[in-house]
XYZ file of C-alpha atoms in Angstrom:
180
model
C 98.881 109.335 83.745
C 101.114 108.996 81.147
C 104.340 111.180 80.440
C 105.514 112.206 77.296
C 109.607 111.077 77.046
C 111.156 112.001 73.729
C 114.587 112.552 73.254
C 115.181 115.290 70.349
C 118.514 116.288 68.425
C 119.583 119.400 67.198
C 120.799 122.724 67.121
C 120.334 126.005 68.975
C 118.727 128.353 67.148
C 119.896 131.140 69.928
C 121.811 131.824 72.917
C 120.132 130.355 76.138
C 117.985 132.869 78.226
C 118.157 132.626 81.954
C 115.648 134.033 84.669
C 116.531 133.577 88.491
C 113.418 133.785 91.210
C 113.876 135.128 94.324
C 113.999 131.937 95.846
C 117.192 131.064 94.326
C 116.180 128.638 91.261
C 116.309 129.301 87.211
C 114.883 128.612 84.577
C 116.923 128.353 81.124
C 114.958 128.750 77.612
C 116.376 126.985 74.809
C 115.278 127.029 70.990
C 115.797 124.085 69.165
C 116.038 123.155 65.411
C 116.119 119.366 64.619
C 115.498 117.554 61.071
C 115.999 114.285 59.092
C 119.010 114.550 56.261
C 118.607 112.031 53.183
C 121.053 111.780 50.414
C 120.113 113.434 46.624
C 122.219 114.161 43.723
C 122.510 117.731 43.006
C 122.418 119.873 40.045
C 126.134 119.021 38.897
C 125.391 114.834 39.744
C 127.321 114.865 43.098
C 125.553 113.275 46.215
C 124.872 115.777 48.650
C 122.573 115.638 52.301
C 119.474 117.286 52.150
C 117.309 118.287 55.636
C 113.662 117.648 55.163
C 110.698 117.682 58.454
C 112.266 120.641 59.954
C 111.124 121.438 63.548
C 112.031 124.070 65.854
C 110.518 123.470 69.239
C 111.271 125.166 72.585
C 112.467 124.078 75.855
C 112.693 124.829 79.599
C 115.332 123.864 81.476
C 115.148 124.176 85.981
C 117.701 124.222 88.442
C 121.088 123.052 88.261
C 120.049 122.087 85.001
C 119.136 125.744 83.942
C 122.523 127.002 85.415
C 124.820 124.570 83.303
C 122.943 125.129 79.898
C 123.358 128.767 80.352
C 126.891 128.323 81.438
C 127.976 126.031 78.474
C 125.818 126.787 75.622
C 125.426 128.968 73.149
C 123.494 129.565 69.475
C 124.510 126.588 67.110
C 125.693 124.214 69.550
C 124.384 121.028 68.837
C 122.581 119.471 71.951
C 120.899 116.255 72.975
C 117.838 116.741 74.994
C 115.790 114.886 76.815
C 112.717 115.518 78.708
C 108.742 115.252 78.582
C 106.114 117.140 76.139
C 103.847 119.350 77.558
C 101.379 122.130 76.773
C 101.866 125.337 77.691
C 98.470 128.511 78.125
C 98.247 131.891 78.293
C 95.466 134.336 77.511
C 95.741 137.053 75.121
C 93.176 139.711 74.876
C 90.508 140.591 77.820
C 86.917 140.599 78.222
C 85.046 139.204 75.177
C 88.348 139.936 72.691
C 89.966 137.637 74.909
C 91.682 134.516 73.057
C 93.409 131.240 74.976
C 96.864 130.387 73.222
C 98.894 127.409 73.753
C 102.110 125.537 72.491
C 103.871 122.357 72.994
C 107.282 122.762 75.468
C 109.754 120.577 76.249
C 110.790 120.014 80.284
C 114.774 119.541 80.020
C 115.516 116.391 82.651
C 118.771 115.938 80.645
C 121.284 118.657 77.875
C 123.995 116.874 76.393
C 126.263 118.161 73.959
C 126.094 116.452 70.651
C 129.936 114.681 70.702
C 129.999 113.895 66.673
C 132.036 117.014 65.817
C 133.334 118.870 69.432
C 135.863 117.895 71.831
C 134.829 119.373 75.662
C 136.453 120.187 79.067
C 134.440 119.807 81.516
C 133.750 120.413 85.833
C 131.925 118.850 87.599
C 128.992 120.970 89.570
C 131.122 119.613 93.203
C 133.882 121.143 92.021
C 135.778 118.235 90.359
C 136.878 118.562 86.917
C 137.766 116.896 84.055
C 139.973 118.834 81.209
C 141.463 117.457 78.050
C 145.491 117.141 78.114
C 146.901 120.518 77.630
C 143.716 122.671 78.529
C 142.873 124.973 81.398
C 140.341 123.031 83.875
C 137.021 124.795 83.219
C 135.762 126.923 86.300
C 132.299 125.317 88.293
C 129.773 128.647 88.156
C 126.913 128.995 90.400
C 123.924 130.872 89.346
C 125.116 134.151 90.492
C 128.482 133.369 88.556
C 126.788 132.881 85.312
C 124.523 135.923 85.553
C 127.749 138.193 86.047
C 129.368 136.896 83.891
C 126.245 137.218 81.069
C 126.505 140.543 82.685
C 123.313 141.258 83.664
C 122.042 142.957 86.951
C 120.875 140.822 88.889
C 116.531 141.325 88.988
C 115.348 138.156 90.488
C 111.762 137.618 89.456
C 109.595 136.792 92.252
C 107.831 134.250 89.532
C 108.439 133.478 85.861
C 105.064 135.308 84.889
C 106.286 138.014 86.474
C 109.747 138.299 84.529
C 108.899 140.569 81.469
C 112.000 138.980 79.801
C 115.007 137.309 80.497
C 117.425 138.808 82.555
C 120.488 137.612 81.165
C 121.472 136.069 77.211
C 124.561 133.884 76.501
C 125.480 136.066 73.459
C 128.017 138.118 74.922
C 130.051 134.700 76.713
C 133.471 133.801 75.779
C 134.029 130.365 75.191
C 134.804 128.835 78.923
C 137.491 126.891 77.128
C 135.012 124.611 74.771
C 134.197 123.587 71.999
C 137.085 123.821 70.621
């Protein structure tokens, strides 16, 4: 069986969404833009970039994984991701009306944030840090942390499908001391 890798640059077209289970894990969904620039000359003869093969694909991130993205992200960061294609079904419709959907996902193994124009702090899930000279060491969240502070109740979802939507959005975060 072979695995789908890709590695896909870009930026997010929203905040994160996070859902916690009742058994304790999360699951993140990001929204990705990503295209090719080229060089053209504009209107008034002056070179400018130009994005061409636009896509916008969506992406799942578990675990630890899920906590961090929806600790540190937010819409317009630009993120590296890695992970593996897959499809994703669901049914609309019942009985004879009924229709079978489907869409390609990408499973998160690795977020980075795209370095070319930020500067971060960072901590380390174990509770070591690392913060630029003169900044406040970033605080370590657990789930539970992040959800408060996205202030959200707290509704764990015994499953995903049973999650009607995401209990918490990074929208209303402050920074937590990056980008800067």
């Amino acid at each position: 069986m072979s695995h789908n890798n890709i590695t896909i640059i870009g930026n997010l077209t929203e905040d994160p969404k996070i859902v916690a289970f009742e058994s304790g894990s999360a699951v993140t969904k990001l929204r990705i833009a990503s295209s090719r620039s080229k060089r053209v000359t504009d209107d008034k003869g002056k070179e400018v970039w130009e994005d061409y093969d636009s896509l916008f694909i969506d992406v799942e991130c578990w675990g630890q994984l899920a906590v961090n993205c929806g600790a540190s992200l937010k819409k317009g960061f630009p993120v590296i991701v890695e992970g593996s294609l897959v499809n994703e079904f669901w049914q609309e419709g019942e009985g004879d009306n009924a229709v079978t959907r489907s869409k390609v996902l990408l499973k998160a193994r690795n977020v980075a944030f795209d370095m070319n124009r930020f500067q971060l702090n960072s901590a380390r899930t174990t509770n070591s840090g690392n913060s630029l000279d003169g900044h406040e060491a970033v605080p370590v969240m657990d789930l539970d942390a992040v959800l408060k502070r996205l202030g959200a109740e707290v509704q764990r979802a015994p499953s995903f499908d049973d999650a009607d939507e995401p209990i918490a959005s990074a929208e209303d975060l402050e920074p937590a001391g990056a980008p800067f």
